[in-house]
Coordinates of N, CA and C in Angstrom, one line a residue:
Chain A
X1 N 106.3 96.4 95.8 CA 105.1 96.7 95.1 C 103.9 96.6 96.0
X2 N 102.9 97.3 95.8 CA 101.7 97.3 96.6 C 101.0 96.0 96.6
X3 N 100.6 95.5 97.8 CA 99.8 94.3 97.8 C 98.5 94.5 98.5
X4 N 97.4 94.2 97.8 CA 96.1 94.2 98.4 C 95.6 92.8 98.5
X5 N 95.3 92.3 99.7 CA 95.0 90.9 99.9 C 93.5 90.8 100.4
X6 N 92.8 90.0 99.6 CA 91.4 89.7 100.0 C 91.4 88.3 100.6
X7 N 90.7 88.2 101.8 CA 90.9 87.0 102.6 C 90.4 85.7 101.9
X8 N 89.5 85.8 101.0 CA 89.0 84.6 100.4 C 88.9 84.8 98.9
X9 N 89.2 83.8 98.1 CA 89.0 83.9 96.6 C 87.6 83.4 96.2
X10 N 87.1 82.4 96.9 CA 85.8 81.9 96.7 C 85.1 81.7 98.0
X11 N 83.8 82.1 98.0 CA 83.0 82.0 99.3 C 81.6 81.6 98.9
X12 N 81.0 80.6 99.7 CA 79.6 80.2 99.4 C 78.9 80.4 100.8
X13 N 77.8 81.2 100.7 CA 77.0 81.4 101.9 C 75.5 81.2 101.6
X14 N 74.7 81.2 102.7 CA 73.3 81.0 102.5 C 72.5 82.3 102.7
X15 N 71.4 82.3 102.1 CA 70.5 83.5 102.3 C 70.2 83.8 103.7
X16 N 70.3 85.1 104.1 CA 70.1 85.5 105.4 C 71.3 85.5 106.4
X17 N 72.4 84.9 105.9 CA 73.6 84.9 106.7 C 74.2 86.3 106.7
X18 N 75.0 86.6 107.8 CA 75.8 87.8 107.8 C 77.2 87.4 107.3
X19 N 77.6 88.1 106.3 CA 78.8 87.8 105.6 C 79.9 88.9 105.7
X20 N 81.1 88.5 106.0 CA 82.2 89.4 106.1 C 83.2 89.2 105.0
X21 N 83.6 90.2 104.3 CA 84.7 90.1 103.3 C 85.8 91.1 103.8
X22 N 87.0 90.5 103.9 CA 88.1 91.2 104.5 C 89.1 91.6 103.4
X23 N 89.7 92.8 103.6 CA 90.7 93.3 102.7 C 91.8 94.0 103.5
X24 N 93.1 93.7 103.2 CA 94.2 94.2 103.8 C 95.2 94.8 102.8
X25 N 95.7 96.0 103.0 CA 96.7 96.5 102.1 C 98.0 96.8 103.0
X26 N 99.1 96.7 102.3 CA 100.4 96.8 103.0 C 101.2 98.1 102.7
X27 N 100.5 99.1 102.1 CA 101.3 100.3 101.7 C 100.9 101.6 102.4
X28 N 100.2 101.4 103.5 CA 99.8 102.6 104.3 C 99.0 103.6 103.6
X29 N 98.1 103.1 102.7 CA 97.3 103.9 101.8 C 96.1 104.5 102.7
X30 N 95.8 105.8 102.4 CA 94.7 106.4 103.1 C 93.3 105.9 102.6
X31 N 93.2 105.7 101.3 CA 91.9 105.4 100.6 C 91.8 103.9 100.4
X32 N 90.6 103.4 100.7 CA 90.3 102.0 100.4 C 88.8 102.0 99.8
X33 N 88.6 101.0 98.9 CA 87.4 100.9 98.2 C 86.8 99.5 98.1
X34 N 85.5 99.3 98.1 CA 84.9 98.1 97.7 C 84.0 98.3 96.5
X35 N 84.3 97.4 95.5 CA 83.5 97.3 94.3 C 82.8 96.0 94.1
X36 N 81.7 95.9 93.4 CA 81.2 94.7 92.9 C 81.3 94.7 91.4
X37 N 81.6 93.5 90.8 CA 81.7 93.4 89.4 C 80.8 92.4 88.9
X38 N 79.9 92.8 87.9 CA 78.9 91.9 87.3 C 79.1 91.9 85.8
X39 N 78.9 90.8 85.1 CA 79.0 90.8 83.7 C 78.1 91.9 83.0
X40 N 78.7 92.6 82.1 CA 77.9 93.6 81.4 C 77.7 94.9 82.2
X41 N 78.0 94.9 83.4 CA 77.8 96.1 84.2 C 79.1 96.8 84.7
X42 N 80.2 96.2 84.4 CA 81.5 96.7 84.9 C 81.7 96.7 86.4
X43 N 82.4 97.7 86.9 CA 82.7 97.8 88.3 C 81.8 98.9 88.9
X44 N 81.1 98.6 90.0 CA 80.3 99.6 90.6 C 80.8 99.8 92.1
X45 N 80.9 101.0 92.5 CA 81.4 101.3 93.8 C 80.4 101.1 94.9
X46 N 80.7 100.3 95.9 CA 79.8 100.1 97.0 C 80.0 101.1 98.1
X47 N 81.2 101.1 98.6 CA 81.6 102.1 99.7 C 83.1 102.4 99.5
X48 N 83.5 103.5 100.0 CA 84.9 103.8 100.1 C 85.2 104.5 101.4
X49 N 86.5 104.5 101.8 CA 86.9 105.1 103.0 C 88.2 105.9 102.7
X50 N 88.3 107.1 103.2 CA 89.5 107.9 103.0 C 90.3 108.1 104.3
X51 N 89.9 107.4 105.4 CA 90.6 107.5 106.6 C 90.0 106.5 107.6
X52 N 90.8 106.2 108.6 CA 90.3 105.3 109.6 C 89.0 105.8 110.2
X53 N 88.0 104.9 110.3 CA 86.7 105.2 110.9 C 85.9 106.1 110.0
X54 N 86.4 106.5 108.8 CA 85.6 107.3 107.9 C 85.1 106.5 106.8
X55 N 83.9 106.7 106.3 CA 83.3 106.0 105.2 C 82.4 106.8 104.4
X56 N 82.2 106.5 103.1 CA 81.2 107.2 102.3 C 80.6 106.2 101.4
X57 N 79.3 106.4 101.2 CA 78.6 105.6 100.3 C 79.0 105.8 98.8
X58 N 79.1 104.7 98.1 CA 79.3 104.8 96.7 C 78.0 104.8 95.9
X59 N 78.0 104.1 94.8 CA 76.8 104.1 93.9 C 75.7 103.1 94.3
X60 N 76.1 102.0 95.0 CA 75.2 100.9 95.3 C 75.4 100.4 96.7
X61 N 75.2 101.3 97.7 CA 75.5 100.8 99.1 C 74.4 100.0 99.8
X62 N 73.2 99.9 99.1 CA 72.1 99.2 99.8 C 72.4 97.8 100.1
X63 N 72.1 97.3 101.3 CA 72.4 96.0 101.7 C 73.8 95.7 102.2
X64 N 74.6 96.7 102.2 CA 76.0 96.6 102.6 C 76.3 97.6 103.7
X65 N 77.3 97.2 104.5 CA 78.0 98.2 105.4 C 79.5 97.9 105.4
X66 N 80.3 98.8 106.0 CA 81.7 98.6 106.0 C 82.2 99.0 107.3
X67 N 83.5 98.6 107.6 CA 84.2 98.9 108.8 C 85.6 99.1 108.5
X68 N 86.2 100.2 109.1 CA 87.6 100.5 109.0 C 88.1 101.0 110.3
X69 N 88.5 100.0 111.1 CA 89.1 100.3 112.4 C 90.5 100.5 112.4
X70 N 91.2 99.9 111.4 CA 92.7 100.2 111.3 C 92.9 100.6 109.8
X71 N 94.0 101.3 109.7 CA 94.3 101.9 108.3 C 94.4 100.9 107.3
X72 N 95.0 99.7 107.6 CA 95.4 98.7 106.6 C 94.2 97.8 106.3
X73 N 93.1 97.9 107.0 CA 92.1 96.8 106.9 C 90.7 97.5 106.6
X74 N 90.0 97.0 105.6 CA 88.7 97.5 105.2 C 87.8 96.3 105.0
X75 N 86.7 96.2 105.8 CA 85.8 95.1 105.7 C 84.5 95.5 105.1
X76 N 84.0 94.6 104.3 CA 82.7 94.7 103.7 C 81.7 93.7 104.4
X77 N 80.6 94.2 104.8 CA 79.6 93.4 105.5 C 78.3 93.3 104.8
X78 N 77.8 92.1 104.6 CA 76.5 91.9 104.0 C 75.6 91.5 105.2
X79 N 74.8 92.4 105.7 CA 74.0 92.2 106.9 C 73.1 91.0 106.9
X80 N 72.5 90.8 105.8 CA 71.6 89.6 105.6 C 71.6 89.3 104.1
X81 N 72.5 88.3 103.8 CA 72.8 88.0 102.4 C 71.6 87.6 101.6
X82 N 71.5 88.1 100.4 CA 70.5 87.7 99.5 C 71.1 87.2 98.2
X83 N 70.3 86.5 97.4 CA 70.8 85.9 96.2 C 71.3 86.9 95.2
X84 N 70.7 88.1 95.2 CA 71.1 89.1 94.3 C 72.4 89.8 94.6
X85 N 73.0 89.3 95.7 CA 74.4 89.8 96.1 C 75.5 88.8 95.6
X86 N 75.1 87.8 94.9 CA 76.0 86.9 94.3 C 76.8 87.7 93.3
X87 N 78.1 87.7 93.4 CA 78.9 88.6 92.5 C 80.4 88.4 92.8
X88 N 81.2 89.1 92.0 CA 82.6 89.2 92.3 C 82.8 90.5 93.0
X89 N 83.5 90.5 94.1 CA 83.8 91.7 94.9 C 85.3 92.0 94.9
X90 N 85.6 93.2 94.6 CA 87.0 93.7 94.4 C 87.3 94.8 95.4
X91 N 88.4 94.7 96.1 CA 88.9 95.7 97.0 C 90.0 96.4 96.4
X92 N 90.2 97.7 96.7 CA 91.3 98.5 96.1 C 91.7 99.5 97.1
X93 N 93.0 100.0 96.9 CA 93.5 101.0 97.8 C 94.3 102.0 97.0
X94 N 94.4 103.2 97.5 CA 95.2 104.2 96.8 C 95.6 105.3 97.8
X95 N 96.6 106.1 97.4 CA 97.0 107.3 98.2 C 96.6 108.5 97.4
X96 N 96.2 109.6 98.0 CA 95.7 110.7 97.2 C 96.7 111.2 96.2
X97 N 98.0 111.2 96.4 CA 98.9 111.7 95.5 C 99.2 110.8 94.3
X98 N 98.8 109.5 94.4 CA 99.2 108.5 93.4 C 98.2 108.5 92.2
X99 N 96.9 108.8 92.4 CA 95.9 108.9 91.4 C 95.6 107.5 90.8
X100 N 96.1 106.4 91.3 CA 95.7 105.1 90.7 C 95.3 104.3 91.9
X101 N 94.5 103.3 91.6 CA 94.0 102.3 92.6 C 94.7 101.0 92.3
X102 N 95.1 100.3 93.5 CA 95.7 99.0 93.4 C 94.6 98.0 93.9
X103 N 94.4 97.0 93.1 CA 93.3 96.0 93.3 C 93.8 94.7 93.9
X104 N 93.0 94.1 94.7 CA 93.1 92.7 95.1 C 92.6 91.8 94.0
X105 N 92.8 90.5 94.2 CA 92.4 89.5 93.2 C 90.9 89.2 93.2
X106 N 90.2 89.7 94.1 CA 88.7 89.5 94.1 C 88.3 88.3 94.9
X107 N 87.0 88.4 95.4 CA 86.3 87.3 96.1 C 85.1 87.0 95.3
X108 N 85.0 85.8 94.8 CA 83.8 85.4 94.1 C 82.8 84.8 95.2
X109 N 81.7 85.6 95.4 CA 80.8 85.2 96.5 C 79.5 84.7 95.8
X110 N 79.1 83.5 96.3 CA 77.8 82.9 95.9 C 76.9 82.8 97.1
X111 N 75.7 83.3 96.9 CA 74.7 83.2 98.0 C 73.6 82.2 97.5
X112 N 73.4 81.2 98.2 CA 72.5 80.1 97.9 C 71.2 80.2 98.6
Chain B
X1 N 79.1 115.3 87.8 CA 79.1 113.9 87.7 C 79.9 113.4 86.4
X2 N 80.5 112.3 86.5 CA 81.3 111.8 85.3 C 80.7 110.5 84.9
X3 N 80.9 110.1 83.6 CA 80.5 108.8 83.1 C 81.5 108.4 82.1
X4 N 81.4 107.1 81.8 CA 82.3 106.5 80.8 C 81.5 105.6 79.9
X5 N 81.7 105.6 78.6 CA 81.1 104.7 77.6 C 82.2 104.0 76.9
X6 N 82.2 102.7 76.9 CA 83.1 101.9 76.1 C 82.3 101.3 75.0
X7 N 82.7 101.6 73.8 CA 81.9 101.2 72.6 C 82.4 99.8 72.2
X8 N 81.5 98.8 72.3 CA 81.8 97.4 72.0 C 82.1 96.7 73.2
X9 N 81.2 95.7 73.6 CA 81.5 94.9 74.8 C 82.5 93.8 74.5
X10 N 82.6 93.5 73.2 CA 83.5 92.4 72.8 C 84.2 92.8 71.5
X11 N 85.5 92.7 71.5 CA 86.3 93.0 70.3 C 87.1 91.8 70.0
X12 N 87.1 91.4 68.7 CA 87.9 90.2 68.3 C 88.9 90.6 67.2
X13 N 90.2 90.3 67.4 CA 91.2 90.6 66.4 C 92.1 89.4 66.2
X14 N 92.8 89.5 65.1 CA 93.8 88.4 64.8 C 95.1 88.8 65.4
X15 N 95.9 87.8 65.7 CA 97.2 88.0 66.2 C 98.0 88.8 65.2
X16 N 98.7 89.9 65.7 CA 99.4 90.7 64.8 C 98.7 91.9 64.2
X17 N 97.4 91.9 64.4 CA 96.5 93.0 63.9 C 96.5 94.2 64.9
X18 N 96.0 95.3 64.5 CA 95.9 96.5 65.3 C 94.8 96.3 66.3
X19 N 95.0 96.7 67.6 CA 94.0 96.7 68.6 C 93.5 98.1 68.8
X20 N 92.2 98.3 68.8 CA 91.6 99.6 69.1 C 90.4 99.4 70.0
X21 N 90.5 99.9 71.2 CA 89.4 99.8 72.1 C 88.9 101.2 72.4
X22 N 87.6 101.5 72.2 CA 87.1 102.9 72.3 C 86.6 103.2 73.6
X23 N 86.8 104.5 74.0 CA 86.3 105.0 75.3 C 86.0 106.4 75.1
X24 N 84.8 106.8 75.5 CA 84.3 108.2 75.5 C 83.9 108.5 77.0
X25 N 84.1 109.7 77.4 CA 83.9 110.1 78.8 C 83.1 111.4 78.8
X26 N 82.5 111.6 79.9 CA 81.9 112.9 80.2 C 82.3 113.3 81.6
X27 N 82.7 114.6 81.7 CA 83.1 115.1 83.0 C 82.9 116.6 83.1
X28 N 82.5 117.1 84.2 CA 82.2 118.5 84.3 C 83.5 119.3 84.6
X29 N 84.5 118.6 84.9 CA 85.8 119.3 85.2 C 86.9 118.5 84.4
X30 N 88.1 119.1 84.2 CA 89.1 118.3 83.5 C 89.4 117.0 84.2
X31 N 89.4 115.9 83.3 CA 89.4 114.6 83.9 C 90.8 114.0 84.0
X32 N 90.9 113.0 84.9 CA 92.0 112.1 84.9 C 91.4 110.8 84.3
X33 N 92.2 110.2 83.4 CA 91.6 109.0 82.6 C 92.6 107.9 82.8
X34 N 92.0 106.7 82.8 CA 92.8 105.5 83.1 C 92.3 104.3 82.2
X35 N 93.2 103.4 81.9 CA 92.8 102.1 81.3 C 93.4 101.1 82.3
X36 N 92.5 100.1 82.6 CA 92.9 99.0 83.4 C 92.7 97.7 82.6
X37 N 93.4 96.6 82.9 CA 93.2 95.3 82.3 C 93.0 94.3 83.4
X38 N 92.1 93.4 83.0 CA 91.8 92.3 84.0 C 92.0 90.9 83.3
X39 N 92.9 90.2 83.7 CA 93.1 88.8 83.2 C 92.2 87.9 84.0
X40 N 91.9 86.7 83.4 CA 90.9 85.8 84.1 C 91.3 85.5 85.5
X41 N 90.3 85.6 86.4 CA 90.5 85.3 87.8 C 91.5 86.1 88.5
X42 N 91.7 87.3 88.0 CA 92.6 88.3 88.7 C 91.9 89.6 88.9
X43 N 92.5 90.5 89.7 CA 92.1 91.8 89.9 C 92.5 92.7 88.7
X44 N 92.3 94.0 88.8 CA 92.6 94.9 87.7 C 94.0 95.4 87.9
X45 N 94.7 95.6 86.8 CA 96.0 96.2 86.7 C 96.0 97.5 85.9
X46 N 96.7 98.5 86.3 CA 96.7 99.7 85.6 C 97.6 99.5 84.3
X47 N 97.0 99.9 83.2 CA 97.8 99.9 81.9 C 98.5 101.2 81.7
X48 N 97.7 102.3 81.9 CA 98.2 103.7 81.6 C 97.2 104.7 82.2
X49 N 97.7 105.9 82.4 CA 96.8 107.0 82.9 C 97.2 108.3 82.2
X50 N 96.2 109.1 82.1 CA 96.4 110.5 81.7 C 96.0 111.4 82.8
X51 N 96.9 112.3 83.2 CA 96.5 113.3 84.2 C 96.6 114.7 83.6
X52 N 97.8 115.2 83.3 CA 98.0 116.5 82.6 C 99.1 116.3 81.6
X53 N 99.4 117.3 80.8 CA 100.6 117.3 80.0 C 100.3 116.6 78.6
X54 N 101.3 115.8 78.2 CA 101.3 115.2 76.9 C 100.0 114.3 76.8
X55 N 99.3 114.5 75.6 CA 98.0 113.8 75.4 C 98.2 112.4 74.9
X56 N 99.3 112.0 74.4 CA 99.6 110.7 74.0 C 100.3 110.0 75.2
X57 N 99.7 109.0 75.7 CA 100.2 108.3 76.9 C 100.6 106.9 76.6
X58 N 101.8 106.5 77.0 CA 102.3 105.2 76.7 C 102.2 104.4 78.0
X59 N 101.8 103.1 77.9 CA 101.6 102.3 79.0 C 102.4 101.0 78.9
X60 N 102.1 100.0 79.7 CA 102.8 98.8 79.7 C 102.3 97.9 78.6
X61 N 103.1 96.9 78.2 CA 102.8 95.9 77.2 C 102.5 96.5 75.8
X62 N 103.1 97.6 75.5 CA 103.0 98.2 74.2 C 101.7 99.0 73.9
X63 N 100.9 99.1 74.9 CA 99.7 99.9 74.7 C 99.9 101.4 74.8
X64 N 99.1 102.2 74.2 CA 99.1 103.6 74.3 C 97.7 104.1 74.1
X65 N 97.4 105.4 74.6 CA 96.1 106.0 74.5 C 96.3 107.5 74.3
X66 N 95.4 108.1 73.5 CA 95.5 109.5 73.3 C 94.3 110.2 73.8
X67 N 94.5 111.2 74.6 CA 93.4 112.1 75.2 C 93.1 113.1 74.1
X68 N 91.8 113.1 73.7 CA 91.3 114.1 72.7 C 90.2 114.8 73.4
X69 N 90.5 116.0 73.9 CA 89.5 116.8 74.6 C 88.3 117.1 73.7
X70 N 88.6 117.5 72.5 CA 87.5 117.9 71.6 C 86.5 116.8 71.3
X71 N 87.0 115.6 71.3 CA 86.1 114.4 71.1 C 85.7 113.7 72.4
X72 N 86.2 114.2 73.5 CA 85.9 113.6 74.8 C 86.2 112.1 74.7
X73 N 87.4 111.7 74.1 CA 87.7 110.3 73.9 C 89.1 110.0 74.5
X74 N 89.3 108.7 74.8 CA 90.6 108.2 75.3 C 90.7 106.8 74.8
X75 N 90.9 106.6 73.5 CA 90.9 105.3 72.9 C 92.2 104.6 73.2
X76 N 92.2 103.3 73.4 CA 93.4 102.5 73.7 C 93.8 101.8 72.4
X77 N 95.1 101.8 72.1 CA 95.6 101.1 70.9 C 96.8 100.3 71.2
X78 N 97.0 99.3 70.3 CA 98.3 98.6 70.3 C 98.5 98.2 68.9
X79 N 99.7 98.4 68.3 CA 99.9 98.2 66.9 C 99.8 96.7 66.4
X80 N 100.2 95.8 67.3 CA 100.2 94.4 66.9 C 99.8 93.6 68.1
X81 N 98.6 92.9 68.0 CA 98.1 92.1 69.1 C 98.8 90.8 69.3
X82 N 98.9 90.5 70.5 CA 99.6 89.2 70.9 C 98.5 88.4 71.7
X83 N 98.7 87.1 71.6 CA 97.7 86.2 72.3 C 97.6 86.5 73.7
X84 N 98.7 87.0 74.4 CA 98.6 87.3 75.8 C 97.8 88.5 76.1
X85 N 97.4 89.3 75.1 CA 96.6 90.5 75.3 C 95.1 90.2 75.5
X86 N 94.7 88.9 75.3 CA 93.3 88.5 75.6 C 93.0 88.7 77.0
X87 N 92.0 89.6 77.3 CA 91.6 90.0 78.6 C 90.4 90.9 78.5
X88 N 90.0 91.4 79.7 CA 88.9 92.4 79.7 C 89.6 93.8 80.0
X89 N 89.2 94.8 79.3 CA 89.8 96.1 79.5 C 88.7 97.1 79.9
X90 N 89.1 97.9 80.9 CA 88.2 98.9 81.5 C 88.8 100.3 81.4
X91 N 88.0 101.2 80.9 CA 88.3 102.6 80.9 C 87.7 103.2 82.1
X92 N 88.3 104.2 82.7 CA 87.8 104.8 84.0 C 88.2 106.3 84.0
X93 N 87.3 107.1 84.6 CA 87.5 108.5 84.7 C 87.4 109.0 86.2
X94 N 88.3 109.9 86.5 CA 88.1 110.5 87.8 C 88.2 112.0 87.6
X95 N 87.2 112.8 88.2 CA 87.3 114.2 88.0 C 88.5 114.7 88.7
X96 N 89.2 115.7 88.1 CA 90.4 116.2 88.6 C 90.2 116.9 89.9
X97 N 91.2 117.0 90.8 CA 91.0 117.6 92.1 C 90.8 116.6 93.2
X98 N 89.9 116.9 94.1 CA 89.8 116.2 95.3 C 88.9 115.0 95.3
X99 N 88.3 114.8 94.2 CA 87.4 113.6 94.1 C 88.1 112.3 94.0
X100 N 87.9 111.4 95.0 CA 88.7 110.2 95.1 C 88.1 109.1 94.3
X101 N 86.9 109.2 93.7 CA 86.2 108.1 93.2 C 86.5 107.9 91.7
X102 N 86.7 106.7 91.3 CA 86.8 106.3 89.9 C 85.4 105.9 89.4
X103 N 85.1 106.3 88.2 CA 83.9 105.8 87.5 C 84.4 104.9 86.4
X104 N 83.9 103.7 86.3 CA 84.4 102.7 85.3 C 83.4 102.6 84.2
X105 N 83.9 102.3 83.0 CA 83.0 101.8 81.9 C 82.7 100.3 82.2
X106 N 81.8 99.8 81.3 CA 81.3 98.4 81.5 C 82.3 97.4 81.0
X107 N 83.4 97.8 80.4 CA 84.4 96.8 80.0 C 84.3 96.4 78.6
X108 N 85.4 96.0 78.0 CA 85.5 95.4 76.6 C 86.3 94.2 76.7
X109 N 85.7 93.1 76.3 CA 86.5 91.8 76.3 C 87.2 91.7 75.0
X110 N 88.5 91.6 75.0 CA 89.3 91.4 73.8 C 89.7 90.0 73.6
X111 N 89.4 89.5 72.5 CA 89.7 88.1 72.0 C 90.8 88.2 70.9
X112 N 91.8 87.4 71.0 CA 92.9 87.4 70.0 C 92.9 86.0 69.4
X113 N 92.7 86.0 68.1 CA 92.6 84.8 67.3 C 94.0 84.5 66.7
X114 N 94.4 83.2 66.7 CA 95.7 82.8 66.1 C 95.7 82.9 64.6

């Protein structure tokens, strides 16, 4: 079964810090995604990548960047964390022929 | 562009009762449609999906959904609710073809009362 692993379940950081969220998948999937999930807003796509070193902006990319140096790893970077980035962050992966996304368990990030 | 509307942010049913979670979508091209479930403190799991072919789709845990093009709907049902069905449910749409992105609804929290 596909496994998507997010490096931290809970993370507390301070305003202005540079924050890295890491995601690794073990199924050689081409596509990887970062979402944030907020109550009443559902899941919103931040960035996605369909190949190594390729990235595209999702619906809410402001304040975030991403890195994909290896196929299995997709990192989300908060350049200068702010309190409005306190949220649940979900990573997912898929292959183009599968049509479904496999999700990690999420990282609950608090910015103080 | 595509969008998803889930009617009702919170649905409460009794154990053994019918579960009906509503989802309407808009898409400029034939859509692929999905239902995901999220249990507390976990990521999302795929319940079922519609791509092409039979419009009544069966998923895991006794859930099914019917694609109705004329109504642009993809409602999720289960004949008899179980306590373990309590979770948040998300409907999602992807435009058919090369578009890789899913668009999610805002979710419906299902509560099952004993």
